[in-house]
Coordinates of C-alpha atoms in Angstrom, one line a residue:
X1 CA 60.6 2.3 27.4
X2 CA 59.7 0.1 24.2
X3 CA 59.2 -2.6 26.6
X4 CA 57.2 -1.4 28.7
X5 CA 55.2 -0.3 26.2
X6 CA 54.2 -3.7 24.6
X7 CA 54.5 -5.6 28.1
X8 CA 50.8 -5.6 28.0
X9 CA 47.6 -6.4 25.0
X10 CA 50.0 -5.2 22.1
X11 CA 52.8 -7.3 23.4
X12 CA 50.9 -10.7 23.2
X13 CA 49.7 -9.9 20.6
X14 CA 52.7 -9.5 19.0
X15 CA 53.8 -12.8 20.8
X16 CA 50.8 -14.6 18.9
X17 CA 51.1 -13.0 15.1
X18 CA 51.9 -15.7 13.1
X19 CA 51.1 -18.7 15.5
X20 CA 48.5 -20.8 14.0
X21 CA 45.7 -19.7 17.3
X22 CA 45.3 -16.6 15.9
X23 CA 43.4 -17.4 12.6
X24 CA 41.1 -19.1 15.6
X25 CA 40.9 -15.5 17.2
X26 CA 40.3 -13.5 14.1
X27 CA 37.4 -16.2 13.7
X28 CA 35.9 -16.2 17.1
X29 CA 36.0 -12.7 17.0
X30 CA 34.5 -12.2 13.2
X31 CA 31.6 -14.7 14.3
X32 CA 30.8 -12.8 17.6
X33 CA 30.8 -9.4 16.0
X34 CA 28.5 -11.0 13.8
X35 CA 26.1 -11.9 16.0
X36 CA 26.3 -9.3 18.0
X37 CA 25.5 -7.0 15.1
X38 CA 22.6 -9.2 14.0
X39 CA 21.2 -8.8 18.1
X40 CA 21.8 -5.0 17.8
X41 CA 19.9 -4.9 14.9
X42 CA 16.9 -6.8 16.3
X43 CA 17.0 -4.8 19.5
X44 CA 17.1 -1.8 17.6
X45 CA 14.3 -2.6 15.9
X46 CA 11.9 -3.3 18.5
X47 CA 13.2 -0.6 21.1
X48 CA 12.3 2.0 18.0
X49 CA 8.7 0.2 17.5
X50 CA 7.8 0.5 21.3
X51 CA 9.3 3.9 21.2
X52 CA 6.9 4.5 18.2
X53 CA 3.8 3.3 19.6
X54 CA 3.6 4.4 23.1
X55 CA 6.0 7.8 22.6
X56 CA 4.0 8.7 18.9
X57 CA 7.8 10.1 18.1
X58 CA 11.5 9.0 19.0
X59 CA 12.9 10.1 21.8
X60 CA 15.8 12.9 22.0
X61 CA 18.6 11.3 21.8
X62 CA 17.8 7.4 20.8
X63 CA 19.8 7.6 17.8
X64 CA 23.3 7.7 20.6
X65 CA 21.4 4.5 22.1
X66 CA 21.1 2.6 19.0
X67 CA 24.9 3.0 18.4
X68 CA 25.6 1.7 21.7
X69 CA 24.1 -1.7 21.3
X70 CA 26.4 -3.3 18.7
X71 CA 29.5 -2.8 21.1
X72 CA 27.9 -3.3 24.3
X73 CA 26.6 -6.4 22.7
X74 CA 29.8 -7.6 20.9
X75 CA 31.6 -6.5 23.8
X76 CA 29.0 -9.1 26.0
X77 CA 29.8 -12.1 23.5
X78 CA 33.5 -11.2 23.2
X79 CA 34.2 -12.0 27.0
X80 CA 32.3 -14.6 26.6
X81 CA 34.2 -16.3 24.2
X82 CA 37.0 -15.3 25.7
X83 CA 36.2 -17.1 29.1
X84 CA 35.7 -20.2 26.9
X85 CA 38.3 -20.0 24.4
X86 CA 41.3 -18.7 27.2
X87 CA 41.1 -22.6 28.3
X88 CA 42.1 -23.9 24.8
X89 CA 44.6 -21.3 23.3
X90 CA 45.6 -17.5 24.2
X91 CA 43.4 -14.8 23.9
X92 CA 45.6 -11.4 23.2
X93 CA 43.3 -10.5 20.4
X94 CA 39.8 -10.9 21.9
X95 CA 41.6 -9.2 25.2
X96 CA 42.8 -6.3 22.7
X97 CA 39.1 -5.9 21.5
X98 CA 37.6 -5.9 24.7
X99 CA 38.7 -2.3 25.3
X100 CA 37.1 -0.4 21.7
X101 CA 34.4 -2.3 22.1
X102 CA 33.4 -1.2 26.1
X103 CA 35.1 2.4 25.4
X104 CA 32.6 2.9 22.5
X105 CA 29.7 1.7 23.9
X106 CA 30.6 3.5 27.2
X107 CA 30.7 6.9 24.6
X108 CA 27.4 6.5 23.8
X109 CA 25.4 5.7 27.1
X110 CA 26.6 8.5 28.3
X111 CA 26.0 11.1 25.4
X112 CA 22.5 9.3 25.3
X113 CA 22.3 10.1 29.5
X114 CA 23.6 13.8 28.6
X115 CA 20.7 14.0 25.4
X116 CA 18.7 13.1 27.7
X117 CA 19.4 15.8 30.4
X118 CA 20.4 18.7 28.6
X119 CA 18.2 18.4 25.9
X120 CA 15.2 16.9 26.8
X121 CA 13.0 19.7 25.0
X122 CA 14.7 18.2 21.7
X123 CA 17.4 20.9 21.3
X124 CA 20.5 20.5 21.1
X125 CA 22.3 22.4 24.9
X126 CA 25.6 24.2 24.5
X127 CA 26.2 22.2 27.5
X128 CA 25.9 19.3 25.6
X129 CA 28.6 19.7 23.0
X130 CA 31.3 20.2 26.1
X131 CA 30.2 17.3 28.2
X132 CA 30.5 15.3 24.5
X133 CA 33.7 16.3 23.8
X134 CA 35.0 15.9 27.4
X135 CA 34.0 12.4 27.8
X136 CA 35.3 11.0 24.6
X137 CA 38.4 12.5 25.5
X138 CA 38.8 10.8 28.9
X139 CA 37.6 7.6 27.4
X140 CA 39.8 7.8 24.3
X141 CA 42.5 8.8 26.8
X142 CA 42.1 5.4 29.1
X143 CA 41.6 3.1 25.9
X144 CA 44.7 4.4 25.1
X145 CA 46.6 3.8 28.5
X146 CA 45.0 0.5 28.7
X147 CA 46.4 -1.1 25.4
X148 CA 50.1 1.0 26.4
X149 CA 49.4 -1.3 29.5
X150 CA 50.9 2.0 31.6
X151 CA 47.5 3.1 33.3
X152 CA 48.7 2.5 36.4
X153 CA 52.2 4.3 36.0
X154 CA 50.0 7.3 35.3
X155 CA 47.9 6.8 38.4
X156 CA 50.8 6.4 40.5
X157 CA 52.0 9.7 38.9
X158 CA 49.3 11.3 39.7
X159 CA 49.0 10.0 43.3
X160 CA 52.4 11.6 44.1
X161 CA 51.5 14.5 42.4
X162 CA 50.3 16.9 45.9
X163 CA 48.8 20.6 46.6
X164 CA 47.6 22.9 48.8
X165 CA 44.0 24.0 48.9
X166 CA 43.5 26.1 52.3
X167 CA 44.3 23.7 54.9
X168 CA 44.1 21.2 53.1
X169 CA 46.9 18.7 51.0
X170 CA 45.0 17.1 47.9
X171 CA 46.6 14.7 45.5
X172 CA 45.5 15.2 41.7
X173 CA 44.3 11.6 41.8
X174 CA 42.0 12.7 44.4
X175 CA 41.1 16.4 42.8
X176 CA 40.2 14.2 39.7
X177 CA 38.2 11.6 41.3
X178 CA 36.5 14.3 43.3
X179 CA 35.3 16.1 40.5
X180 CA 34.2 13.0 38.0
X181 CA 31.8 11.6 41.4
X182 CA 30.6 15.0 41.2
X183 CA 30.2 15.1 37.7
X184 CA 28.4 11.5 37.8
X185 CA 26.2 12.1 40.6
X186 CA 25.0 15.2 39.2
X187 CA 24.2 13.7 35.8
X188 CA 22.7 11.1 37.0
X189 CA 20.5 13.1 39.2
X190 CA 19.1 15.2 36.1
X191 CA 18.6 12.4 34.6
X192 CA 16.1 10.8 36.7
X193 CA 14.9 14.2 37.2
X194 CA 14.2 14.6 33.6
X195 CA 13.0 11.2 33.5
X196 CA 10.4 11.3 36.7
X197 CA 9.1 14.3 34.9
X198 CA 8.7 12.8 31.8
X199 CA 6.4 10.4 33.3
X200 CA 4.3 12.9 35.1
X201 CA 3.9 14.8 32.1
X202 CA 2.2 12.0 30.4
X203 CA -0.2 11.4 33.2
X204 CA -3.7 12.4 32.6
X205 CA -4.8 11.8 36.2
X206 CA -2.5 14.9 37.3
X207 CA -3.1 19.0 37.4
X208 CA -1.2 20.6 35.4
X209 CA 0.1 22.9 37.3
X210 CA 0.6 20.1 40.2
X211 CA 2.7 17.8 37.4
X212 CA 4.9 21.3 37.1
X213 CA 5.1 21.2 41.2
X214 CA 6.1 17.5 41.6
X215 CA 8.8 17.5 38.7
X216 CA 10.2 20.5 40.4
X217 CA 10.3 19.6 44.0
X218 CA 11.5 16.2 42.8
X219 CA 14.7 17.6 40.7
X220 CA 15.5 19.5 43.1
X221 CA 15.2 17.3 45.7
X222 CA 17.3 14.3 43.4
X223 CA 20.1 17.3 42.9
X224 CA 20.6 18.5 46.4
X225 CA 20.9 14.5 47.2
X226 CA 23.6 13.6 44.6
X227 CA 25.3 16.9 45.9
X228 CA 25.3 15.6 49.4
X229 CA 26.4 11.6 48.1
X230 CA 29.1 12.9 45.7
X231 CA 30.8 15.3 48.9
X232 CA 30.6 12.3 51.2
X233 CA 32.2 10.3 48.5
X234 CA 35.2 13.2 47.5
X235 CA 35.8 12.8 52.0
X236 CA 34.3 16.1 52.5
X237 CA 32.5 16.0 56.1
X238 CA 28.5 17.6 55.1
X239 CA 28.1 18.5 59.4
X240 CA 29.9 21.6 58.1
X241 CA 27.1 22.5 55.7
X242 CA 25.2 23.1 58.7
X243 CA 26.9 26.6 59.4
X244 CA 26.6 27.5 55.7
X245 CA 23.1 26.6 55.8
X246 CA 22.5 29.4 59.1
X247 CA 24.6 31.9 56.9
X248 CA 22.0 31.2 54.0
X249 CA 19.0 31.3 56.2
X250 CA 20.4 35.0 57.4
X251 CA 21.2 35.9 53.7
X252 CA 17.2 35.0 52.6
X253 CA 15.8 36.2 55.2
X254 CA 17.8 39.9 54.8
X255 CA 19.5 40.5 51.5
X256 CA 17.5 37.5 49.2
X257 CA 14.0 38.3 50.7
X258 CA 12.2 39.1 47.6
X259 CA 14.3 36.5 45.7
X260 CA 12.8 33.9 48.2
X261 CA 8.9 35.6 48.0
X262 CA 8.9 34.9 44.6
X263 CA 10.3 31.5 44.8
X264 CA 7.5 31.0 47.4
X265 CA 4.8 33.0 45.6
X266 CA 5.6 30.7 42.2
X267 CA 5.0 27.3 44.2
X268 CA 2.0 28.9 45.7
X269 CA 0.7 30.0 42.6
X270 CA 1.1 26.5 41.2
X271 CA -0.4 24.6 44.1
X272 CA -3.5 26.8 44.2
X273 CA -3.9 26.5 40.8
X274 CA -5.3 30.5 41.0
X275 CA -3.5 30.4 37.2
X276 CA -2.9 28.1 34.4
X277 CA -0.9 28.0 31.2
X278 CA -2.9 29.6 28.7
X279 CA -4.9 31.8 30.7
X280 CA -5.7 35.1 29.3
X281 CA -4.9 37.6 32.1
X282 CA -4.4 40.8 33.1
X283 CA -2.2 42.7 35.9
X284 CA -1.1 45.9 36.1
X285 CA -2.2 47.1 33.0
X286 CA -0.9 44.7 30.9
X287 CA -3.1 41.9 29.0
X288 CA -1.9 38.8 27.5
X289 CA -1.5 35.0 28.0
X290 CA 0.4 32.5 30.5
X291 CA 3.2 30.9 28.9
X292 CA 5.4 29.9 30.9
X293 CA 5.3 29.3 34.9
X294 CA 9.0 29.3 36.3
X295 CA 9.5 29.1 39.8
X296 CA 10.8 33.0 40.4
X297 CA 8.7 34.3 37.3
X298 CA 5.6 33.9 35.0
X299 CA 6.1 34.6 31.2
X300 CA 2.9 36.3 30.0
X301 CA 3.1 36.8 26.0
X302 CA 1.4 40.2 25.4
X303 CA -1.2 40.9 22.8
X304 CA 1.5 42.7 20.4
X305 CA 3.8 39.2 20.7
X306 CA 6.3 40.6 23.2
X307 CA 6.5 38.2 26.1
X308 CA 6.7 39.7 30.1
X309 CA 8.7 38.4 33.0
X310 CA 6.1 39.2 36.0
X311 CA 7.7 38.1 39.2
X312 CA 5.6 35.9 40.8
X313 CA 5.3 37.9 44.0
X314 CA 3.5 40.7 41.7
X315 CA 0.7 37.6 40.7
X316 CA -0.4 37.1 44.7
X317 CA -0.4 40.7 45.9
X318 CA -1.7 42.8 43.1
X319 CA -5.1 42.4 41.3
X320 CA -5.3 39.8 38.4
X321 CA -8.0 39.7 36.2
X322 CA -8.2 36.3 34.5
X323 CA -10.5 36.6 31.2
X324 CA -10.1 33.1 31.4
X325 CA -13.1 31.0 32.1
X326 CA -13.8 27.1 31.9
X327 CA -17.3 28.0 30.6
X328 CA -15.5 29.9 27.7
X329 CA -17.9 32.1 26.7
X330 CA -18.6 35.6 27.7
X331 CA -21.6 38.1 27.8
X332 CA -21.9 41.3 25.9
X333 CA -24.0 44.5 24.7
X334 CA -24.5 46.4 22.1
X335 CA -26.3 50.2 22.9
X336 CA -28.2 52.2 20.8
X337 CA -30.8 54.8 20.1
X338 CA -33.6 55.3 18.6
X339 CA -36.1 58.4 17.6
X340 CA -39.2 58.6 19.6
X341 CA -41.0 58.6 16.8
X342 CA -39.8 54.8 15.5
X343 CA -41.2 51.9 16.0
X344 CA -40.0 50.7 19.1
X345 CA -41.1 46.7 19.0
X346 CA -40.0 46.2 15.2
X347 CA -36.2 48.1 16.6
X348 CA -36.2 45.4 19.3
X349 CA -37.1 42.6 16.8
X350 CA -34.0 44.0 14.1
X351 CA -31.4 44.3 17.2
X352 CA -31.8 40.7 17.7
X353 CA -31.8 39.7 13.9
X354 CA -28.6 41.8 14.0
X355 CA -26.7 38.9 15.6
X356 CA -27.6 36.1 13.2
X357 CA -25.0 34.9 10.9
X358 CA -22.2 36.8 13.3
X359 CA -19.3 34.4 14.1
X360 CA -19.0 32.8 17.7
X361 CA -22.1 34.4 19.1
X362 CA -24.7 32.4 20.3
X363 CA -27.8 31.7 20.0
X364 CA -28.7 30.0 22.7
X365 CA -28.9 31.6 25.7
X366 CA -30.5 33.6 22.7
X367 CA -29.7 37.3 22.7
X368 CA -32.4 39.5 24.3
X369 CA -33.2 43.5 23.5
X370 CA -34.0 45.8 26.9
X371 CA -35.5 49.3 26.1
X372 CA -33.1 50.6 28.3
X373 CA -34.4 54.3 29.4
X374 CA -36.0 57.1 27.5
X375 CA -33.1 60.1 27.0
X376 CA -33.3 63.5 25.9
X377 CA -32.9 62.7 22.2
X378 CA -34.4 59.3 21.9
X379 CA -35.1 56.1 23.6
X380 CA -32.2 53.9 24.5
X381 CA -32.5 49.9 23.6
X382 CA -29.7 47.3 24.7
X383 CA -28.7 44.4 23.5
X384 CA -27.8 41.4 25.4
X385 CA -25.5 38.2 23.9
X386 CA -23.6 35.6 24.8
X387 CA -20.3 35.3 22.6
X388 CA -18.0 32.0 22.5
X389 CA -14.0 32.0 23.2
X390 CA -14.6 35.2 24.9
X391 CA -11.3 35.2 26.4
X392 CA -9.8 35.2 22.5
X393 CA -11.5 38.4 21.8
X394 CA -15.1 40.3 21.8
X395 CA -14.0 43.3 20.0
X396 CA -14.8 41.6 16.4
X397 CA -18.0 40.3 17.4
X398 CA -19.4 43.2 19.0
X399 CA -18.1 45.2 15.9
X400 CA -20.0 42.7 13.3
X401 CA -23.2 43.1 15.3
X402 CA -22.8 47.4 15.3
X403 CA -22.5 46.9 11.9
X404 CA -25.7 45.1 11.4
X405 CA -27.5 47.0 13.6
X406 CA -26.9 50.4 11.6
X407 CA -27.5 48.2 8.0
X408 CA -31.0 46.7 9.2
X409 CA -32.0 50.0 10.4
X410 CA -31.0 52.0 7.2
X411 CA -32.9 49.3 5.2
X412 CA -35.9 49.6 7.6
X413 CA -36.2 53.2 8.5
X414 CA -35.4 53.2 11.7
X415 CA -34.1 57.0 12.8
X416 CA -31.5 57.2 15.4
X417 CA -31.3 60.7 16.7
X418 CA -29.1 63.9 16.5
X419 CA -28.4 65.6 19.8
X420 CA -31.4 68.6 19.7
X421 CA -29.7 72.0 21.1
X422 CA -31.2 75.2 21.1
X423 CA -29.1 78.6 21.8
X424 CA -31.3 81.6 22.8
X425 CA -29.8 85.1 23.6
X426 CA -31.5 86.7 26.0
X427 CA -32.2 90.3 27.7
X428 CA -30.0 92.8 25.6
X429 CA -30.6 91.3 22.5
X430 CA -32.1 94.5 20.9
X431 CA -28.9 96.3 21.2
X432 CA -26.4 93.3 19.8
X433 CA -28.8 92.7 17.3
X434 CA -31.7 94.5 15.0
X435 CA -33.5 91.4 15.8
X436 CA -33.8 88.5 18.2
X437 CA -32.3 85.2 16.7
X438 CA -33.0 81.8 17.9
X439 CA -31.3 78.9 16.6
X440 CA -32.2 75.5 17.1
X441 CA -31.2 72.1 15.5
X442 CA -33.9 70.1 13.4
X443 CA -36.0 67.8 15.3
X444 CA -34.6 64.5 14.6
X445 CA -37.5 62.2 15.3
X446 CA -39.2 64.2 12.3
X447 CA -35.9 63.9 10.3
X448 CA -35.3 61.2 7.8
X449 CA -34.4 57.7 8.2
X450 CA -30.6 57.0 9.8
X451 CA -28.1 57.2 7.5
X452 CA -28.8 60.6 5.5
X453 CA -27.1 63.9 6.4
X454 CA -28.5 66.0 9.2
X455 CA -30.4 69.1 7.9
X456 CA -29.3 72.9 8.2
X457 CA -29.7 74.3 11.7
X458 CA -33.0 76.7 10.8
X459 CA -32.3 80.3 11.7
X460 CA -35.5 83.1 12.0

């Protein structure tokens, strides 16, 4: 077993410790490593300056690149010199050091691939952590059975090593090699996914809702084809898909129906472009803004904070109001009345001196008083103005201008009226009371300015 064992790298080597080639080695090696890590530094640097000045930030995951460029490098030079060097003298070392230097870079392309694709928002994915740890193991594992010089005693192994699946008789060679085409294809898939949608994302040619469209059609479009590639590469005939894909075309059209008029409704909702992100809207009673549009559901985050799945289904058969407009501005009024007794022209002039200094609203279209109609109790004036970012709010605005309505027409006498009612009994009154008794409320146009107390009802 002890010879097998160092039959392979650590058996030259052995072999060579001690003859006068392998201070030659350990130099060739030293120099190499050397110069590959003088070339990984200089790469380094100018991947992380075009990063900085096209990107503005570093990309999620470029710290796993970085690491991966002094092996992949050293490992580059090491077979190189060891091509050259294998005609002069042996070579067991720089053989040796091939393997830790292609394992380790390997490592970290492929956490950089899975930063990439499961966290491509910046965050790290509790998927990201397993597919990590997973892949340093298998790598670690084959370093290791490479130097031992018995990885293909363990492939044999697991060759002859056969089960039953159905109908079916697998090796674990196979089940293995199955799974990691899988696993590959897959990755690779989101990867370019996540990648094509990167670049849409930075287009400023493109809708946004028809960058969200593309980058979803095209992932899963890139999945369902590494699904399709990694079965024909595991053996496994896809013509039999065909009767899973009637069965699924049964199931959505029965059972899945609303699961599928939502997917739908979502693509049609982003194609139309009937809502954006950021619109303020409001369905079924509930008001707030578009955060998120998934492709079964619409995340609308409510005035009080709370955010609302709303299937998207709900979006294209009820009513939505969107208080969203590209003009951004929106027009409101302010009612009030006056005493017939006021002076009507100088009421007009105050409402519209009531909206100067008042955040957001404009003055131009400037606002504009209406006598509106003459009431009971007084005569009715309106106000009419325009207020900016209407779809953040109005209540505010129209509250500031209220308030300078009722200050300007204290300070200017301006009356606005108390409702008049008179009570009267009649026919029988003699025998309730000793005397008839009208009561009737003071005439408010002869009261005194708005803002003192209404005088005692007057009782003869």
């Amino acid at each position: 077993m002890s010879d097998r064992l160092f039959s392979h790298m650590l058996g030259g080597l052995a072999r060579d410790f001690g003859q006068p080639g392998i201070a030659w080695q350990v130099g060739v090696l030293l120099g190499t490593l050397t110069l590959a890590w003088v070339l990984a530094r200089l790469l380094r640097r100018t991947l992380d300056l075009r990063r900085q000045t096209r990107y503005q930030t570093l990309r999620f995951g470029a710290e796993s690149l970085n690491k991966a460029f002094f092996p992949l490098v050293g490992g580059v030079l090491v077979l190189i010199a060891q091509a050259i060097t294998e005609q002069f003298m042996s070579t067991s070392l720089l053989d040796l050091a091939l393997v830790p230097l292609f394992g380790i870079g390997l490592i970290y392309i492929v956490f950089f691939v899975a930063r990439r694709v499961f966290g491509s928002d910046g965050e790290t994915h509790v998927w990201l952590s397993l597919v990590e740890k997973l892949v340093s193991l298998a790598v670690w594992a084959g370093m290791v059975l490479t130097v031992l010089g018995i990885q293909d005693q363990v492939i044999a192994w697991m060759a002859s090593v056969r089960f039953r699946i159905a109908n079916t008789h697998i090796t674990l060679l196979s089940l293995l090699t199955g799974i990691l085409w899988v696993c590959v294809t897959m990755i690779v898939a989101m990867w370019l996914g996540s990648t094509f949608e990167d670049r849409l994302m930075r287009s400023r040619t493109l809708d946004a809702n028809l960058k969200v469209v593309l980058a979803r059609v095209g992932r899963a479009l890139l999945i369902l084809a590494a699904v399709l590639i990694s079965l024909s590469l595991v053996g496994i005939d896809i013509t039999v898909l065909g009767v899973f894909g009637g069965a699924l075309g049964v199931g959505l059209g029965f059972g899945l129906q609303k699961i599928a008029s939502n997917y739908v409704s979502g693509f049609i909702i982003l194609i139309d472009r009937s809502l954006r992100l950021g619109d303020t809207i409001n369905v079924g009673g509930l008001q707030g803004m578009v955060t998120q549009i998934r492709t079964r559901y619409t995340v609308v985050r409510g005035l009080d904070g709370n955010e609302t799945l709303i299937p998207n289904e709900k979006l294209i058969t009820d009513v939505v109001q969107n208080q969203s407009s590209y003009l951004t501005r929106g027009y409101a009024k302010a009612a009030v009345q006056v005493a017939y007794t006021s002076d009507v022209e100088r009421a007009m002039a105050l409402l519209v001196d009531a909206t100067h200094g008042v955040d957001r609203v404009l003055q131009e279209p400037a606002p504009t008083p209406y006598l509106a109609s003459f009431g009971a109790d007084g005569i009715n004036l309106e106000l009419g103005f325009w207020i900016e970012d209407a779809a953040t709010g109005t209540a505010s605005v129209r509250s500031a201008v209220n308030r300078n309505i009722w200050r300007l027409f204290v300070e200017h006498g301006i009356s606005i009226p108390y409702a008049q009612r008179e009570v009267r009994i009649v026919g029988g009154a003699s025998d309730i009371l000793p005397q008839a008794v009208t009561m009737t409320g003071a005439a408010a146009n002869e009261a005194s300015p708005a803002g003192n107390a209404p005088p005692e009802p007057a009782a003869r």
